[in-house]
Amino acid sequence: MASITKLPSGAYRVQIRRKGRYASETFLRRDDAHRWARQAETRVDQGLAPNKSSVSRLQTFGDLIDLHITDMCEVGKPPRRSKAATLTTLKRDLGKEKIGHLDRQKLIDYGKMRAEQGAGPVTLGIDIGVIKMIITHAAAVHGLDISPEPVDLARFALKRLGLIGKGTERDRRPTTDELNRLFRCFDDNERLTLPMTRIVKFAVATAMRLDEICRVAWTDLDVDRRMLMIRDRKDPRNKTGNDQRIPLFAATGFDAWALVTEQAKELGHARGRIFPYNSKSVGTAFRRACVEVSVKDLHFHDLRHEGTSRLFEAGFAIEQVSLVTGHKDWKMLRRYTHIRPETLHRLHDARRPSPSDNLAAE
């Protein structure tokens, strides 16, 4: 049986002795002490250890989100931008739901609501995946009596309804004319302080992401080998320490090394970041130029796609291209690969043996 004692401080100490187990916790409110005692006795009857008082106070899904964030911060893995945004959305929409009320139907209704708000199949799939992660974390790490099974059932239902699935893969590549129009727009804009033409060419030359371009430093540059170290590249399995060295060459039609050299001359020094600009400002300038010269449906990230495709068109194999793009999964690399059919002529000619080779063979 549980015994509750009021302490001189005004708090309440609850103690349970049941089936040879002993546990005690202290609460500011008597109701919280009674609630914990009932839960603790139930868990002992089930052969489980009583929850800590901090866990027993968890009432809503928002509490579980906060618990997950706190735990991840304690181990040095705080949520990054995309995950933090998802958690914020989930707390806004589901944070007030009682943990026991978050059943299959409630999650299906949530999925339908998000779809009506404009969330695509991939975004909704991420939402449901994070919900399961939070619930599983609470059950596995803190022993909370909650099952992720309703989340699995809701995911299956939302898939059947067509609300969860793979997104439409982009295959947008800029034409030479579109790139030249953008370059002229950048160069003719006297108010533009960003070297946008150089940045865009560098993006195609290296297949780097915009945030990577605006983050690399001169100390990351190996002048002797013409290599660039990209630190903490994006990787769903490893958020930090995923460093990669890439070559700065002219395989894509733009000379990455020449662009870096030009950037050093423009800055007048080689300190700090190579491209010391705000990535959001670069993205805004790119979008404005696209509107101004009527280049439709082109994103800055498509330049990474373009650079990757040009590497394949230059004759590099998948494993070689991955050394530039940083893809660990070659299946993911294929979605960036949209080779223009006309380039096959050049690849065929490059593989055709020359007359001198035939003579040597004889």
GROMACS .gro file of C-alpha atoms in nm:
model
  362
    1MET     CA    1   0.000   0.000   0.000
    2ALA     CA    2   0.106   0.357  -0.061
    3SER     CA    3   0.159   0.602   0.222
    4ILE     CA    4   0.159   0.979   0.170
    5THR     CA    5   0.320   1.212   0.422
    6LYS     CA    6   0.310   1.590   0.424
    7LEU     CA    7   0.656   1.733   0.482
    8PRO     CA    8   0.739   2.051   0.679
    9SER     CA    9   0.813   2.218   0.343
   10GLY     CA   10   0.453   2.164   0.236
   11ALA     CA   11   0.544   1.900  -0.022
   12TYR     CA   12   0.409   1.544  -0.016
   13ARG     CA   13   0.624   1.234   0.004
   14VAL     CA   14   0.467   0.916  -0.127
   15GLN     CA   15   0.610   0.572  -0.053
   16ILE     CA   16   0.503   0.236  -0.190
   17ARG     CA   17   0.597  -0.112  -0.071
   18ARG     CA   18   0.458  -0.379  -0.295
   19LYS     CA   19   0.573  -0.730  -0.388
   20GLY     CA   20   0.911  -0.674  -0.234
   21ARG     CA   21   0.967  -0.345  -0.418
   22TYR     CA   22   1.013  -0.006  -0.257
   23ALA     CA   23   0.992   0.334  -0.425
   24SER     CA   24   0.935   0.691  -0.311
   25GLU     CA   25   0.887   1.029  -0.476
   26THR     CA   26   0.810   1.383  -0.361
   27PHE     CA   27   0.541   1.608  -0.509
   28LEU     CA   28   0.419   1.962  -0.450
   29ARG     CA   29   0.055   1.859  -0.492
   30ARG     CA   30  -0.128   1.581  -0.312
   31ASP     CA   31  -0.324   1.488  -0.628
   32ASP     CA   32   0.004   1.430  -0.815
   33ALA     CA   33   0.124   1.208  -0.530
   34HIS     CA   34  -0.194   0.996  -0.544
   35ARG     CA   35  -0.172   0.968  -0.923
   36TRP     CA   36   0.189   0.854  -0.912
   37ALA     CA   37   0.112   0.600  -0.637
   38ARG     CA   38  -0.166   0.439  -0.845
   39GLN     CA   39   0.054   0.423  -1.154
   40ALA     CA   40   0.350   0.289  -0.957
   41GLU     CA   41   0.146   0.010  -0.798
   42THR     CA   42   0.003  -0.088  -1.136
   43ARG     CA   43   0.351  -0.108  -1.287
   44VAL     CA   44   0.479  -0.320  -0.996
   45ASP     CA   45   0.183  -0.558  -1.045
   46GLN     CA   46   0.288  -0.586  -1.411
   47GLY     CA   47   0.642  -0.670  -1.311
   48LEU     CA   48   0.775  -0.330  -1.412
   49ALA     CA   49   0.970  -0.068  -1.220
   50PRO     CA   50   0.776   0.242  -1.109
   51ASN     CA   51   0.826   0.549  -1.326
   52LYS     CA   52   1.014   0.848  -1.196
   53SER     CA   53   0.797   1.136  -1.087
   54SER     CA   54   0.905   1.344  -1.386
   55VAL     CA   55   0.765   1.079  -1.617
   56SER     CA   56   0.447   1.032  -1.416
   57ARG     CA   57   0.364   1.399  -1.470
   58LEU     CA   58   0.358   1.356  -1.848
   59GLN     CA   59   0.001   1.409  -1.957
   60THR     CA   60   0.000   1.537  -2.316
   61PHE     CA   61   0.178   1.465  -2.642
   62GLY     CA   62   0.339   1.807  -2.607
   63ASP     CA   63   0.497   1.681  -2.283
   64LEU     CA   64   0.647   1.388  -2.477
   65ILE     CA   65   0.789   1.628  -2.736
   66ASP     CA   66   0.952   1.837  -2.464
   67LEU     CA   67   1.089   1.522  -2.300
   68HIS     CA   68   1.240   1.405  -2.629
   69ILE     CA   69   1.402   1.741  -2.697
   70THR     CA   70   1.546   1.757  -2.345
   71ASP     CA   71   1.691   1.407  -2.371
   72MET     CA   72   1.849   1.472  -2.711
   73CYS     CA   73   2.003   1.799  -2.592
   74GLU     CA   74   2.151   1.621  -2.290
   75VAL     CA   75   2.340   1.380  -2.519
   76GLY     CA   76   2.459   1.658  -2.747
   77LYS     CA   77   2.216   1.592  -3.032
   78PRO     CA   78   1.967   1.880  -3.031
   79PRO     CA   79   1.712   1.885  -3.315
   80ARG     CA   80   1.840   2.066  -3.621
   81ARG     CA   81   1.642   2.305  -3.837
   82SER     CA   82   1.420   2.065  -4.032
   83LYS     CA   83   1.346   1.835  -3.737
   84ALA     CA   84   1.291   2.133  -3.507
   85ALA     CA   85   1.038   2.273  -3.754
   86THR     CA   86   0.853   1.940  -3.762
   87LEU     CA   87   0.845   1.922  -3.383
   88THR     CA   88   0.711   2.277  -3.365
   89THR     CA   89   0.431   2.189  -3.606
   90LEU     CA   90   0.342   1.872  -3.417
   91LYS     CA   91   0.333   2.053  -3.084
   92ARG     CA   92   0.111   2.322  -3.233
   93ASP     CA   93  -0.138   2.074  -3.380
   94LEU     CA   94  -0.122   1.779  -3.139
   95GLY     CA   95   0.054   1.914  -2.831
   96LYS     CA   96  -0.262   1.945  -2.620
   97GLU     CA   97  -0.383   1.591  -2.695
   98LYS     CA   98  -0.383   1.358  -2.396
   99ILE     CA   99  -0.132   1.078  -2.445
  100GLY     CA  100  -0.397   0.810  -2.408
  101HIS     CA  101  -0.625   0.983  -2.661
  102LEU     CA  102  -0.371   0.981  -2.944
  103ASP     CA  103  -0.519   0.676  -3.115
  104ARG     CA  104  -0.534   0.556  -3.475
  105GLN     CA  105  -0.837   0.767  -3.571
  106LYS     CA  106  -0.694   1.082  -3.416
  107LEU     CA  107  -0.375   1.041  -3.621
  108ILE     CA  108  -0.570   0.973  -3.941
  109ASP     CA  109  -0.772   1.290  -3.883
  110TYR     CA  110  -0.448   1.478  -3.825
  111GLY     CA  111  -0.310   1.347  -4.155
  112LYS     CA  112  -0.620   1.458  -4.344
  113MET     CA  113  -0.602   1.802  -4.184
  114ARG     CA  114  -0.234   1.842  -4.278
  115ALA     CA  115  -0.311   1.737  -4.635
  116GLU     CA  116  -0.586   2.000  -4.655
  117GLN     CA  117  -0.332   2.256  -4.533
  118GLY     CA  118  -0.110   2.169  -4.828
  119ALA     CA  119   0.130   1.915  -4.679
  120GLY     CA  120   0.253   1.677  -4.946
  121PRO     CA  121   0.293   1.298  -4.917
  122VAL     CA  122   0.660   1.322  -4.817
  123THR     CA  123   0.602   1.593  -4.556
  124LEU     CA  124   0.315   1.402  -4.398
  125GLY     CA  125   0.523   1.086  -4.397
  126ILE     CA  126   0.792   1.271  -4.206
  127ASP     CA  127   0.534   1.400  -3.957
  128ILE     CA  128   0.403   1.051  -3.886
  129GLY     CA  129   0.756   0.914  -3.860
  130VAL     CA  130   0.850   1.175  -3.601
  131ILE     CA  131   0.534   1.101  -3.401
  132LYS     CA  132   0.632   0.734  -3.385
  133MET     CA  133   0.988   0.827  -3.290
  134ILE     CA  134   0.868   1.042  -2.998
  135ILE     CA  135   0.632   0.773  -2.867
  136THR     CA  136   0.892   0.497  -2.907
  137HIS     CA  137   1.151   0.711  -2.730
  138ALA     CA  138   0.920   0.766  -2.433
  139ALA     CA  139   0.840   0.394  -2.411
  140ALA     CA  140   1.196   0.267  -2.457
  141VAL     CA  141   1.395   0.526  -2.263
  142HIS     CA  142   1.150   0.614  -1.985
  143GLY     CA  143   0.933   0.303  -1.966
  144LEU     CA  144   0.614   0.493  -2.040
  145ASP     CA  145   0.321   0.258  -2.097
  146ILE     CA  146   0.242   0.366  -2.451
  147SER     CA  147   0.246   0.169  -2.775
  148PRO     CA  148   0.349   0.293  -3.123
  149GLU     CA  149   0.106   0.047  -3.286
  150PRO     CA  150  -0.167   0.310  -3.350
  151VAL     CA  151   0.090   0.515  -3.541
  152ASP     CA  152   0.170   0.218  -3.766
  153LEU     CA  153  -0.199   0.160  -3.832
  154ALA     CA  154  -0.255   0.528  -3.910
  155ARG     CA  155   0.043   0.530  -4.148
  156PHE     CA  156  -0.098   0.231  -4.334
  157ALA     CA  157  -0.439   0.398  -4.361
  158LEU     CA  158  -0.290   0.728  -4.484
  159LYS     CA  159  -0.089   0.540  -4.745
  160ARG     CA  160  -0.404   0.369  -4.868
  161LEU     CA  161  -0.570   0.709  -4.889
  162GLY     CA  162  -0.280   0.839  -5.098
  163LEU     CA  163  -0.182   1.099  -4.840
  164ILE     CA  164   0.157   0.942  -4.763
  165GLY     CA  165   0.397   0.832  -5.033
  166LYS     CA  166   0.700   0.921  -5.235
  167GLY     CA  167   0.726   1.275  -5.363
  168THR     CA  168   0.752   1.368  -5.727
  169GLU     CA  169   1.120   1.368  -5.814
  170ARG     CA  170   1.239   1.692  -5.969
  171ASP     CA  171   1.424   1.663  -6.297
  172ARG     CA  172   1.451   2.035  -6.371
  173ARG     CA  173   1.778   2.131  -6.533
  174PRO     CA  174   1.860   2.482  -6.652
  175THR     CA  175   1.939   2.526  -7.018
  176THR     CA  176   2.254   2.703  -7.135
  177ASP     CA  177   2.039   2.993  -7.251
  178GLU     CA  178   1.871   3.021  -6.909
  179LEU     CA  179   2.205   3.024  -6.729
  180ASN     CA  180   2.341   3.290  -6.964
  181ARG     CA  181   2.033   3.506  -6.911
  182LEU     CA  182   2.080   3.477  -6.535
  183PHE     CA  183   2.450   3.564  -6.564
  184ARG     CA  184   2.369   3.876  -6.767
  185CYS     CA  185   2.103   3.974  -6.514
  186PHE     CA  186   2.350   3.940  -6.226
  187ASP     CA  187   2.631   4.122  -6.404
  188ASP     CA  188   2.410   4.411  -6.523
  189ASN     CA  189   2.263   4.473  -6.177
  190GLU     CA  190   2.480   4.749  -6.032
  191ARG     CA  191   2.301   4.735  -5.696
  192LEU     CA  192   2.382   4.366  -5.647
  193THR     CA  193   2.677   4.325  -5.412
  194LEU     CA  194   2.681   3.946  -5.417
  195PRO     CA  195   2.900   3.774  -5.683
  196MET     CA  196   2.602   3.571  -5.797
  197THR     CA  197   2.747   3.465  -6.133
  198ARG     CA  198   3.053   3.322  -5.958
  199ILE     CA  199   2.840   3.152  -5.691
  200VAL     CA  200   2.607   2.992  -5.946
  201LYS     CA  201   2.898   2.869  -6.158
  202PHE     CA  202   3.066   2.731  -5.845
  203ALA     CA  203   2.744   2.549  -5.749
  204VAL     CA  204   2.734   2.376  -6.087
  205ALA     CA  205   3.109   2.310  -6.085
  206THR     CA  206   3.105   2.139  -5.742
  207ALA     CA  207   2.744   2.013  -5.705
  208MET     CA  208   2.751   2.164  -5.355
  209ARG     CA  209   2.447   2.274  -5.158
  210LEU     CA  210   2.394   2.645  -5.100
  211ASP     CA  211   2.459   2.628  -4.724
  212GLU     CA  212   2.781   2.434  -4.791
  213ILE     CA  213   2.902   2.698  -5.036
  214CYS     CA  214   2.841   2.976  -4.785
  215ARG     CA  215   3.006   2.777  -4.505
  216VAL     CA  216   3.342   2.652  -4.641
  217ALA     CA  217   3.650   2.843  -4.523
  218TRP     CA  218   3.986   2.922  -4.676
  219THR     CA  219   4.141   2.691  -4.415
  220ASP     CA  220   3.940   2.407  -4.574
  221LEU     CA  221   4.126   2.457  -4.901
  222ASP     CA  222   4.420   2.234  -4.996
  223VAL     CA  223   4.604   2.453  -5.245
  224ASP     CA  224   4.866   2.196  -5.343
  225ARG     CA  225   4.614   1.925  -5.432
  226ARG     CA  226   4.331   2.159  -5.535
  227MET     CA  227   4.094   1.992  -5.292
  228LEU     CA  228   3.823   2.141  -5.069
  229MET     CA  229   3.709   1.999  -4.737
  230ILE     CA  230   3.332   2.022  -4.679
  231ARG     CA  231   3.261   1.976  -4.310
  232ASP     CA  232   2.948   1.817  -4.164
  233ARG     CA  233   2.786   1.734  -4.496
  234LYS     CA  234   2.420   1.650  -4.482
  235ASP     CA  235   2.365   1.284  -4.398
  236PRO     CA  236   2.043   1.139  -4.250
  237ARG     CA  237   2.245   0.882  -4.052
  238ASN     CA  238   2.528   1.103  -3.928
  239LYS     CA  239   2.458   1.468  -3.853
  240THR     CA  240   2.807   1.572  -3.743
  241GLY     CA  241   3.160   1.478  -3.837
  242ASN     CA  242   3.062   1.383  -4.191
  243ASP     CA  243   3.353   1.564  -4.356
  244GLN     CA  244   3.441   1.508  -4.721
  245ARG     CA  245   3.719   1.626  -4.950
  246ILE     CA  246   3.618   1.707  -5.306
  247PRO     CA  247   3.830   1.800  -5.609
  248LEU     CA  248   3.810   2.149  -5.757
  249PHE     CA  249   3.824   2.087  -6.130
  250ALA     CA  250   3.650   2.185  -6.454
  251ALA     CA  251   3.469   1.861  -6.535
  252THR     CA  252   3.123   2.022  -6.545
  253GLY     CA  253   3.206   2.308  -6.781
  254PHE     CA  254   3.290   2.559  -6.507
  255ASP     CA  255   3.636   2.560  -6.349
  256ALA     CA  256   3.590   2.543  -5.970
  257TRP     CA  257   3.956   2.617  -5.896
  258ALA     CA  258   3.956   2.922  -6.123
  259LEU     CA  259   3.641   3.048  -5.951
  260VAL     CA  260   3.802   3.016  -5.607
  261THR     CA  261   4.111   3.199  -5.732
  262GLU     CA  262   3.889   3.473  -5.874
  263GLN     CA  263   3.705   3.496  -5.543
  264ALA     CA  264   4.032   3.546  -5.353
  265LYS     CA  265   4.126   3.833  -5.585
  266GLU     CA  266   3.784   3.988  -5.542
  267LEU     CA  267   3.801   3.972  -5.161
  268GLY     CA  268   4.163   4.080  -5.148
  269HIS     CA  269   4.241   3.823  -4.878
  270ALA     CA  270   4.206   3.454  -4.795
  271ARG     CA  271   4.065   3.466  -4.443
  272GLY     CA  272   3.739   3.340  -4.297
  273ARG     CA  273   3.484   3.197  -4.537
  274ILE     CA  274   3.548   3.164  -4.909
  275PHE     CA  275   3.198   3.292  -4.987
  276PRO     CA  276   3.121   3.507  -4.679
  277TYR     CA  277   2.756   3.568  -4.761
  278ASN     CA  278   2.422   3.483  -4.604
  279SER     CA  279   2.273   3.181  -4.780
  280LYS     CA  280   1.924   3.328  -4.751
  281SER     CA  281   2.038   3.645  -4.928
  282VAL     CA  282   2.193   3.438  -5.207
  283GLY     CA  283   1.872   3.238  -5.245
  284THR     CA  284   1.663   3.554  -5.257
  285ALA     CA  285   1.888   3.711  -5.523
  286PHE     CA  286   1.865   3.394  -5.731
  287ARG     CA  287   1.484   3.383  -5.713
  288ARG     CA  288   1.451   3.751  -5.804
  289ALA     CA  289   1.674   3.707  -6.107
  290CYS     CA  290   1.472   3.407  -6.222
  291VAL     CA  291   1.157   3.617  -6.211
  292GLU     CA  292   1.323   3.910  -6.386
  293VAL     CA  293   1.448   3.706  -6.684
  294SER     CA  294   1.146   3.470  -6.692
  295VAL     CA  295   1.327   3.152  -6.591
  296LYS     CA  296   1.039   2.948  -6.451
  297ASP     CA  297   1.040   2.673  -6.189
  298LEU     CA  298   1.414   2.678  -6.123
  299HIS     CA  299   1.544   2.641  -5.767
  300PHE     CA  300   1.899   2.700  -5.651
  301HIS     CA  301   1.917   2.336  -5.541
  302ASP     CA  302   1.857   2.239  -5.904
  303LEU     CA  303   2.212   2.361  -5.969
  304ARG     CA  304   2.338   2.071  -5.755
  305HIS     CA  305   2.127   1.846  -5.972
  306GLU     CA  306   2.276   2.007  -6.283
  307GLY     CA  307   2.633   1.965  -6.161
  308THR     CA  308   2.571   1.600  -6.075
  309SER     CA  309   2.420   1.529  -6.415
  310ARG     CA  310   2.711   1.700  -6.591
  311LEU     CA  311   2.954   1.474  -6.407
  312PHE     CA  312   2.774   1.170  -6.546
  313GLU     CA  313   2.768   1.327  -6.890
  314ALA     CA  314   3.144   1.375  -6.862
  315GLY     CA  315   3.176   0.997  -6.832
  316PHE     CA  316   3.225   0.952  -6.457
  317ALA     CA  317   3.085   0.637  -6.293
  318ILE     CA  318   2.843   0.642  -5.998
  319GLU     CA  319   3.113   0.565  -5.741
  320GLN     CA  320   3.327   0.849  -5.881
  321VAL     CA  321   3.042   1.100  -5.883
  322SER     CA  322   2.961   1.014  -5.521
  323LEU     CA  323   3.312   1.131  -5.426
  324VAL     CA  324   3.201   1.479  -5.535
  325THR     CA  325   2.836   1.487  -5.430
  326GLY     CA  326   2.876   1.306  -5.098
  327HIS     CA  327   2.597   1.053  -5.154
  328LYS     CA  328   2.646   0.740  -4.943
  329ASP     CA  329   2.350   0.564  -5.102
  330TRP     CA  330   2.398   0.525  -5.477
  331LYS     CA  331   2.023   0.473  -5.519
  332MET     CA  332   1.971   0.828  -5.394
  333LEU     CA  333   2.231   0.948  -5.641
  334ARG     CA  334   2.031   0.813  -5.933
  335ARG     CA  335   1.746   1.056  -5.872
  336TYR     CA  336   1.986   1.343  -5.944
  337THR     CA  337   2.092   1.186  -6.272
  338HIS     CA  338   1.908   1.310  -6.580
  339ILE     CA  339   2.155   1.289  -6.866
  340ARG     CA  340   2.059   1.470  -7.183
  341PRO     CA  341   2.030   1.219  -7.471
  342GLU     CA  342   2.241   1.431  -7.707
  343THR     CA  343   2.545   1.388  -7.482
  344LEU     CA  344   2.555   1.019  -7.570
  345HIS     CA  345   2.712   1.113  -7.906
  346ARG     CA  346   3.010   1.269  -7.728
  347LEU     CA  347   3.045   0.977  -7.487
  348HIS     CA  348   3.035   0.733  -7.777
  349ASP     CA  349   3.300   0.927  -7.969
  350ALA     CA  350   3.521   0.937  -7.661
  351ARG     CA  351   3.505   0.559  -7.630
  352ARG     CA  352   3.567   0.493  -8.001
  353PRO     CA  353   3.927   0.375  -8.053
  354SER     CA  354   4.147   0.611  -8.254
  355PRO     CA  355   4.335   0.495  -8.571
  356SER     CA  356   4.661   0.500  -8.375
  357ASP     CA  357   4.511   0.264  -8.118
  358ASN     CA  358   4.416   0.022  -8.396
  359LEU     CA  359   4.770   0.030  -8.535
  360ALA     CA  360   4.912  -0.034  -8.191
  361ALA     CA  361   4.684  -0.332  -8.150
  362GLU     CA  362   4.806  -0.480  -8.478
   0.00000   0.00000   0.00000
